[in-house]
């Protein structure tokens, strides 16, 4: 209901030309939720990952977003997305080296607002998928709220939770053994070769392969519609 | 704009396999950005025969896909695609429906390439169009790709290479010297020496009036038999000191033939006569020098050095050289049976030399050698003449039964000999056998009567340990000493087997304990142990099943010769007519495995036993797959022949 209100408020501002066209199109596309009965084969998923200057939700910033779409069980290489974000402050050296991004790369990126706008345009009303999705969603939402007074309205799947649900059932305590559900461990468990780790696009691609396998696994336990996957 | 990171990753994966390995980077990136990646679980159907053609062709990135035809309700496997294989190319060239079914044999990752894209690439790129046209031609014929077939292709490939890289070597004919200087048997030694010195030659052939070769006089003969002898030999006729008879051959021999001959006979001169015998006119002569100068790196040189060695250190050096030679041969794709013959001759010469050294040392230390015949046996892979790379030594010592009261004294001597020889072999680079199957172990240094008892016990009571010993000891081969003793032992084994009902069945069952891996790389085949995780044990999983089977059959059919596994299968092909084709396939399979192991061993400087499938190229993987099919067939045959399904453990 709150989503609904924010969307309508946003669209109102759109009519006053107070928001960029890409953002308005995103709002229009998200007025309707994906029907629960929609077969998963007809759903477009966008698997994404953000790299940030650190892990503080309040002060750290996005330095890149990578994403790839999965439709009808297929990872579509051509339907992918990657932006580097120019940030004035890139945080401490350590985080920068982990992400494999050099200062000059970050300086060569586009500004934060253009980056998230392009991302909104790319995702439309697809179901978003990410490893430990909460963090990435929050990071993107912060930029959206600050600049446009909106947030992401898409349905979201967290691959770590989905893996846990498929492997252990819905009531397993995830906090108990969190390491088991780190991306590295999941990839190893599902025979996915690690490449380009710690770049947002590389991680998004790995997460997509993981999600693809999880969907195949889920299909066997009857998860074949948007509703059964999203548990709505 | 798609993500560069991801497109580049996919392009890199594509570029590992033909035909994309030769594509321009920009073209490759363009193709990569059109790809859909599909994940399939085992048992899924990608398409069925008769389905309408899809809009993509497929490339397996991981896993395996079975392609099969359905004929009268029966599934006939046509091909099995694994990493890098492309299928479903029919769609590119038109037609309306699939002619084969594609089912997922194991968890697979498949790249789907839009046919429109491939068509436009083909139009612009000749090498791609050739490739896909070839793939299409292949898919047109529903072919049971038999191993024989595949081996033929393999052979053609190697032959082509041979023609390019090897022509100047082994396959080249050795040109004999045709203006041979000869003399009659009656001239004096002095006269013959004068001719040699006048013509500046190292040897002169002695011929009959009909020009048939009678003998040869060389520099060495002159030095040893003339100069070193007291008295006046100079005026004696040459036939008294000539070496006779001479080794005669027909013309047209290649370098490879000559090298083999030289290594085998240990001679330095060969006469070419009209019909290859001493009773026909002389046409020319080939000397060691001619052979050596026609080829740089030469086993005969190594042999010669080994024969001339007077210290163990030299043996090690020569064996190292042999390993270089091996490398050259492997690189040049020389036939494996040729290589193993050469290397075995060299290994044998080393052992012989080590034994000679050891006997001399013992004598020097005051050990009196018993006046008893003895025989040095090589066992296991060296017994089968298959030890290309130096691995553990497996050997034993067999001597005639000593007279009563002398048992201990004799045993002590031969045990001391065994210890000395095995220690020298260690210095030469052949490591100790961890299970101590060596002539230095008192248990394996015994008189004939005890050996007969050992074999008799193993045959009459084939419990697991007996069978394990059998696999090593049944491959014994005499290397030094009285081969008669070894023959006696072998005949005894045949007799024991004939009376010991059931032994062959157990022996055969034992040969089936290592079934070939049915799945393919990564999932099924690789070893589980920590040390060799993700590697494939080529020895126990592929070579042993074949060598075990060959041994069982060779003993069942009483083949008396000391043969290698491929020689055994060749022999079995003659003896078991209904299984002829399978046996010949097994020959090819085993030689392929030997080559693969050597290549791997040389690369890793190891025994080559553990192979990482990721290091194999596509053709080798295809071959390996065919080899597994052959192994499975061989095991089935064994199972049927000995009715093993009825034997319980």
Short mmCIF file of C-alpha atoms in Angstrom, two decimals, chain B residues 306 309-320 346-365 376 387 390-395 413-433 438-440 480:
data_model
loop_
_atom_site.label_atom_id
_atom_site.label_comp_id
_atom_site.label_asym_id
_atom_site.label_seq_id
_atom_site.Cartn_x
_atom_site.Cartn_y
_atom_site.Cartn_z
CA UNK B 306 75.67 -48.43 -21.90
CA UNK B 309 80.02 -48.09 -19.34
CA UNK B 310 82.29 -49.05 -16.49
CA UNK B 311 80.51 -47.15 -13.72
CA UNK B 312 76.95 -47.00 -12.49
CA UNK B 313 76.86 -43.19 -12.81
CA UNK B 314 77.22 -43.56 -16.54
CA UNK B 315 74.14 -45.73 -16.64
CA UNK B 316 72.07 -43.00 -15.07
CA UNK B 317 73.36 -40.51 -17.61
CA UNK B 318 72.48 -42.78 -20.49
CA UNK B 319 69.02 -43.48 -19.13
CA UNK B 320 68.47 -39.73 -18.86
CA UNK B 346 67.72 -49.82 -23.31
CA UNK B 347 66.21 -50.70 -19.92
CA UNK B 348 67.20 -54.32 -20.41
CA UNK B 349 70.74 -53.35 -21.34
CA UNK B 350 70.94 -51.26 -18.17
CA UNK B 351 69.81 -54.18 -16.06
CA UNK B 352 72.25 -56.51 -17.76
CA UNK B 353 75.04 -54.04 -17.20
CA UNK B 354 74.07 -53.56 -13.56
CA UNK B 355 74.11 -57.33 -13.06
CA UNK B 356 77.54 -57.55 -14.69
CA UNK B 357 78.82 -54.82 -12.37
CA UNK B 358 77.29 -56.52 -9.35
CA UNK B 359 78.78 -59.91 -10.17
CA UNK B 360 82.21 -58.31 -10.59
CA UNK B 361 81.89 -56.43 -7.30
CA UNK B 362 80.84 -59.57 -5.43
CA UNK B 363 83.77 -61.41 -6.89
CA UNK B 364 86.02 -58.56 -5.85
CA UNK B 365 84.61 -58.81 -2.32
CA UNK B 376 66.88 -62.27 -13.66
CA UNK B 387 58.01 -49.03 -18.89
CA UNK B 390 61.08 -44.80 -15.08
CA UNK B 391 58.72 -45.92 -12.35
CA UNK B 392 59.17 -48.37 -9.50
CA UNK B 393 61.24 -51.46 -10.17
CA UNK B 394 59.56 -54.83 -9.99
CA UNK B 395 61.94 -57.76 -10.34
CA UNK B 413 74.98 -65.18 -2.86
CA UNK B 414 71.96 -64.48 -5.05
CA UNK B 415 70.36 -62.32 -2.40
CA UNK B 416 73.56 -60.26 -2.19
CA UNK B 417 73.46 -60.02 -5.97
CA UNK B 418 69.80 -58.96 -5.90
CA UNK B 419 70.53 -56.27 -3.33
CA UNK B 420 73.46 -54.89 -5.29
CA UNK B 421 71.58 -54.81 -8.58
CA UNK B 422 68.45 -53.20 -7.17
CA UNK B 423 70.56 -50.58 -5.41
CA UNK B 424 72.29 -49.79 -8.70
CA UNK B 425 68.96 -49.53 -10.46
CA UNK B 426 67.87 -47.04 -7.82
CA UNK B 427 70.95 -45.00 -8.67
CA UNK B 428 69.97 -45.22 -12.31
CA UNK B 429 66.61 -43.68 -11.51
CA UNK B 430 64.32 -46.68 -11.01
CA UNK B 431 62.82 -46.27 -7.59
CA UNK B 432 62.38 -49.07 -5.09
CA UNK B 433 59.11 -50.92 -5.21
CA UNK B 438 62.31 -56.97 -5.82
CA UNK B 439 65.13 -59.47 -6.09
CA UNK B 440 66.58 -57.91 -2.93
CA UNK B 480 69.52 -61.87 -17.93
#
